[in-house]
Amino acid sequence: MVLRIPFVTKNEHKVAEANIVLKKYGVEVYPVNLKKIEVQSESLEKIAALAAKIAYRKLRMPVVVEDAGLFIDALSGFPGPYSSYVYKTIGIKGVLKLMEGISDRSAKFRAVVALAYSGGVKLFKGVVKGIISLEAKGTKGFGFDPIFIPEGHAKTFAELGTEEKCSVSHRGKAFEQLGKWIVENKDKLIPEFRASPRVEAQ
Ligand code: ITT
């Protein structure tokens, strides 16, 4: 039996990447079209936890949300929690421009996955270190993938492709932990799905 859990996100890439990792744990997430309430905060943990809590109140069944961001060392962690806004405004070109002439190109992606259920909110975190490339390369993935080269690789996430990205990525690591936790705590979650009238809601 596959345990299907709603994932509040409008980003279908996140869903696909999560499912690559969750498959081996007998878990699958599916996107739900619910507004993800994002508080203004510098903390991905706070943003994800509160969004999950609110979604749980609405859905009344275990639910997952994720907040992620790109943190560039030379820019004091910018864009961090503002990654989505920065991507939509100045975009990849703008970030490369900000990095012009900067030799320290180290950066990291962070992801915080929040699972809300009757027992509260559990957080699962993942980080991947790497560097910002000198130019955008590759067509796979989404967001800042074309300018992020993970440690130990010579290619950007957008050149590597989803499977390889997930084996090292922030999201891959965070969802790995979620999968393990669910396997160990299935007894706590399954009764809640049974009790919910909206178990198959999508
Ligand atoms: P939801 O909030 O609906 O889940 P989103 O794409 O807006 O989707 P975030 O708020 O977590 O997600 O935004 C983080 C931004 O950081 C995202 O829009 C991307 O630009 C970037 N980002 C996060 N993870 C990424 C990844 O794996 N690869 C490339 N860029 C990523």
Short mmCIF file of C-alpha atoms and ligand atoms in Angstrom, two decimals:
data_model
loop_
_atom_site.label_atom_id
_atom_site.label_comp_id
_atom_site.label_asym_id
_atom_site.label_seq_id
_atom_site.Cartn_x
_atom_site.Cartn_y
_atom_site.Cartn_z
CA MET A 1 0.00 0.00 0.00
CA VAL A 2 1.29 3.42 -0.93
CA LEU A 3 0.62 6.16 1.59
CA ARG A 4 -0.46 9.26 -0.30
CA ILE A 5 0.04 12.59 1.44
CA PRO A 6 -1.10 16.02 0.22
CA PHE A 7 1.72 18.47 -0.56
CA VAL A 8 0.73 22.14 -0.58
CA THR A 9 2.78 23.63 -3.41
CA LYS A 10 2.29 25.23 -6.78
CA ASN A 11 5.66 23.96 -7.93
CA GLU A 12 5.29 20.67 -9.80
CA HIS A 13 9.08 20.17 -9.92
CA LYS A 14 9.11 19.96 -6.13
CA VAL A 15 6.47 17.22 -6.25
CA ALA A 16 8.37 15.21 -8.87
CA GLU A 17 11.65 15.51 -6.97
CA ALA A 18 10.04 14.54 -3.66
CA ASN A 19 8.45 11.46 -5.22
CA ILE A 20 11.74 10.21 -6.67
CA VAL A 21 13.03 10.00 -3.11
CA LEU A 22 9.84 8.89 -1.35
CA LYS A 23 9.12 5.95 -3.67
CA LYS A 24 11.38 3.54 -1.82
CA TYR A 25 9.55 4.31 1.42
CA GLY A 26 6.12 3.48 -0.03
CA VAL A 27 5.08 7.12 0.23
CA GLU A 28 3.84 9.48 -2.46
CA VAL A 29 2.99 13.17 -2.27
CA TYR A 30 0.41 14.80 -4.50
CA PRO A 31 -0.07 18.53 -5.10
CA VAL A 32 -3.03 20.22 -3.50
CA ASN A 33 -4.32 23.48 -4.74
CA LEU A 34 -4.51 25.29 -1.44
CA LYS A 35 -3.01 28.71 -0.85
CA LYS A 36 0.29 28.25 0.97
CA ILE A 37 0.23 30.99 3.59
CA GLU A 38 3.79 32.32 3.85
CA VAL A 39 4.69 34.58 6.75
CA GLN A 40 7.42 37.13 6.22
CA SER A 41 10.38 35.66 8.05
CA GLU A 42 14.11 35.14 7.68
CA SER A 43 13.64 31.56 8.83
CA LEU A 44 12.66 28.82 6.40
CA GLU A 45 11.75 26.73 9.46
CA LYS A 46 9.20 29.29 10.68
CA ILE A 47 7.73 29.80 7.21
CA ALA A 48 7.33 26.06 6.56
CA ALA A 49 6.05 25.21 10.04
CA LEU A 50 3.36 27.87 10.08
CA ALA A 51 2.26 27.13 6.51
CA ALA A 52 1.91 23.43 7.41
CA LYS A 53 -0.06 24.22 10.57
CA ILE A 54 -2.52 26.39 8.64
CA ALA A 55 -2.88 23.80 5.86
CA TYR A 56 -3.55 21.08 8.44
CA ARG A 57 -6.33 23.15 10.00
CA LYS A 58 -7.97 23.47 6.59
CA LEU A 59 -7.49 19.92 5.30
CA ARG A 60 -7.81 18.09 8.62
CA MET A 61 -5.43 15.38 7.47
CA PRO A 62 -1.63 15.00 7.53
CA VAL A 63 -0.11 17.46 5.08
CA VAL A 64 3.34 18.45 3.85
CA VAL A 65 4.74 21.83 2.81
CA GLU A 66 8.28 22.81 1.92
CA ASP A 67 10.17 26.08 1.95
CA ALA A 68 13.50 26.35 0.18
CA GLY A 69 16.04 28.93 -0.80
CA LEU A 70 19.47 29.68 -2.25
CA PHE A 71 21.94 31.24 0.20
CA ILE A 72 25.01 32.91 -1.34
CA ASP A 73 27.92 33.40 1.09
CA ALA A 74 29.42 36.52 -0.54
CA LEU A 75 25.98 38.17 -0.43
CA SER A 76 25.50 37.38 3.29
CA GLY A 77 23.01 34.63 2.52
CA PHE A 78 20.96 36.57 -0.04
CA PRO A 79 18.45 35.71 -1.55
CA GLY A 80 17.71 33.07 1.14
CA PRO A 81 14.05 33.21 2.19
CA TYR A 82 13.41 35.74 -0.59
CA SER A 83 14.54 33.35 -3.34
CA SER A 84 11.13 33.04 -4.94
CA TYR A 85 10.71 36.84 -5.20
CA VAL A 86 14.28 37.35 -6.43
CA TYR A 87 13.85 34.64 -9.06
CA LYS A 88 10.67 36.30 -10.33
CA THR A 89 12.18 39.80 -10.38
CA ILE A 90 15.92 39.99 -11.20
CA GLY A 91 16.12 36.28 -12.03
CA ILE A 92 19.21 34.24 -12.83
CA LYS A 93 20.72 37.07 -14.89
CA GLY A 94 20.35 39.47 -12.00
CA VAL A 95 22.04 37.10 -9.57
CA LEU A 96 24.93 36.51 -11.99
CA LYS A 97 25.26 40.30 -12.31
CA LEU A 98 25.42 40.70 -8.51
CA MET A 99 28.18 38.08 -8.49
CA GLU A 100 30.29 39.81 -11.17
CA GLY A 101 33.90 40.19 -10.04
CA ILE A 102 33.31 38.14 -6.87
CA SER A 103 35.76 35.26 -6.53
CA ASP A 104 34.14 33.56 -3.52
CA ARG A 105 31.21 31.89 -5.28
CA SER A 106 30.25 29.48 -2.52
CA ALA A 107 26.56 29.03 -1.86
CA LYS A 108 24.07 26.54 -0.51
CA PHE A 109 20.54 25.45 -1.13
CA ARG A 110 18.45 24.77 1.95
CA ALA A 111 15.07 23.07 2.18
CA VAL A 112 12.78 22.65 5.17
CA VAL A 113 9.96 20.15 4.82
CA ALA A 114 7.19 20.45 7.39
CA LEU A 115 4.74 17.65 8.11
CA ALA A 116 1.68 18.69 10.12
CA TYR A 117 -0.44 15.99 11.76
CA SER A 118 -2.38 15.50 14.98
CA GLY A 119 0.89 15.19 16.91
CA GLY A 120 2.06 18.66 15.83
CA VAL A 121 4.57 19.75 13.21
CA LYS A 122 7.73 17.78 12.37
CA LEU A 123 10.54 19.49 10.44
CA PHE A 124 12.98 17.74 8.10
CA LYS A 125 15.93 19.74 6.78
CA GLY A 126 18.37 19.36 3.92
CA VAL A 127 21.37 21.37 2.76
CA VAL A 128 23.61 21.08 -0.28
CA LYS A 129 26.79 23.12 -0.63
CA GLY A 130 28.14 24.25 -3.95
CA ILE A 131 29.13 27.24 -6.05
CA ILE A 132 27.43 29.76 -8.29
CA SER A 133 28.61 29.14 -11.85
CA LEU A 134 30.01 31.92 -14.04
CA GLU A 135 27.22 31.43 -16.57
CA ALA A 136 23.84 29.70 -16.78
CA LYS A 137 24.04 26.14 -18.12
CA GLY A 138 21.53 23.34 -18.68
CA THR A 139 17.81 23.15 -19.31
CA LYS A 140 16.54 20.66 -16.73
CA GLY A 141 15.03 21.45 -13.35
CA PHE A 142 13.74 24.86 -12.29
CA GLY A 143 14.59 28.12 -10.55
CA PHE A 144 18.28 28.65 -9.93
CA ASP A 145 19.29 25.16 -11.11
CA PRO A 146 21.19 26.50 -14.19
CA ILE A 147 23.65 28.46 -12.00
CA PHE A 148 24.24 26.05 -9.10
CA ILE A 149 27.06 23.49 -9.23
CA PRO A 150 26.87 21.07 -6.26
CA GLU A 151 30.07 20.18 -4.41
CA GLY A 152 31.92 17.26 -6.00
CA HIS A 153 30.35 17.85 -9.41
CA ALA A 154 31.39 19.80 -12.49
CA LYS A 155 27.88 20.35 -13.83
CA THR A 156 24.98 22.54 -12.75
CA PHE A 157 21.78 21.01 -11.35
CA ALA A 158 20.13 21.92 -14.65
CA GLU A 159 22.70 19.84 -16.55
CA LEU A 160 22.60 16.88 -14.14
CA GLY A 161 18.92 16.04 -14.38
CA THR A 162 16.36 15.25 -11.72
CA GLU A 163 17.51 11.81 -10.49
CA GLU A 164 21.11 12.86 -10.03
CA LYS A 165 20.08 16.20 -8.54
CA CYS A 166 17.91 14.44 -5.94
CA SER A 167 20.72 12.14 -4.86
CA VAL A 168 22.63 15.16 -3.51
CA SER A 169 20.13 17.99 -3.24
CA HIS A 170 18.70 19.85 -0.26
CA ARG A 171 15.22 18.59 -1.21
CA GLY A 172 16.44 15.03 -1.69
CA LYS A 173 17.99 15.01 1.79
CA ALA A 174 14.97 16.56 3.50
CA PHE A 175 12.47 14.18 1.86
CA GLU A 176 14.74 11.18 2.62
CA GLN A 177 14.32 12.02 6.30
CA LEU A 178 10.57 12.49 5.91
CA GLY A 179 10.33 9.07 4.23
CA LYS A 180 12.28 7.39 7.04
CA TRP A 181 10.19 9.10 9.70
CA ILE A 182 6.94 8.03 8.04
CA VAL A 183 8.06 4.41 7.81
CA GLU A 184 8.83 4.44 11.53
CA ASN A 185 5.65 6.31 12.49
CA LYS A 186 3.06 4.92 10.10
CA ASP A 187 0.90 3.82 13.00
CA LYS A 188 0.43 7.45 14.02
CA LEU A 189 -0.51 8.66 10.54
CA ILE A 190 -2.66 5.93 9.00
CA PRO A 191 -5.59 6.22 11.46
CA GLU A 192 -5.75 9.94 10.65
CA PHE A 193 -6.11 9.23 6.94
CA ARG A 194 -8.83 6.67 7.65
CA ALA A 195 -10.69 9.16 9.81
CA SER A 196 -10.53 11.85 7.16
CA PRO A 197 -13.46 12.17 4.77
CA ARG A 198 -11.12 13.84 2.27
CA VAL A 199 -8.55 11.09 1.99
CA GLU A 200 -8.54 11.08 -1.81
CA ALA A 201 -9.00 14.83 -2.22
CA GLN A 202 -6.60 16.30 -4.79
P1 ITT B 1 5.80 26.73 -3.32
O1 ITT B 1 6.05 27.87 -2.35
O2 ITT B 1 4.46 26.78 -3.96
O3 ITT B 1 6.13 25.38 -2.75
P2 ITT B 1 8.03 27.94 -4.75
O4 ITT B 1 8.72 27.59 -6.02
O5 ITT B 1 7.55 29.36 -4.61
O6 ITT B 1 6.84 26.90 -4.55
P3 ITT B 1 9.67 28.37 -2.42
O7 ITT B 1 8.79 29.39 -1.80
O8 ITT B 1 10.25 27.33 -1.53
O9 ITT B 1 8.98 27.56 -3.58
O10 ITT B 1 10.72 29.23 -3.23
C1 ITT B 1 12.00 29.03 -3.27
C2 ITT B 1 12.60 29.55 -4.54
O11 ITT B 1 13.98 29.17 -4.45
C3 ITT B 1 12.04 28.89 -5.81
O12 ITT B 1 11.09 29.69 -6.44
C4 ITT B 1 13.32 28.76 -6.67
O13 ITT B 1 13.54 29.95 -7.40
C5 ITT B 1 14.40 28.59 -5.64
N1 ITT B 1 14.65 27.15 -5.41
C6 ITT B 1 14.26 26.38 -4.36
N2 ITT B 1 14.65 25.11 -4.52
C7 ITT B 1 15.28 25.08 -5.71
C8 ITT B 1 15.90 24.05 -6.45
O14 ITT B 1 15.91 22.79 -6.04
N3 ITT B 1 16.44 24.38 -7.62
C9 ITT B 1 16.44 25.63 -8.07
N4 ITT B 1 15.88 26.65 -7.45
C10 ITT B 1 15.29 26.39 -6.27
#
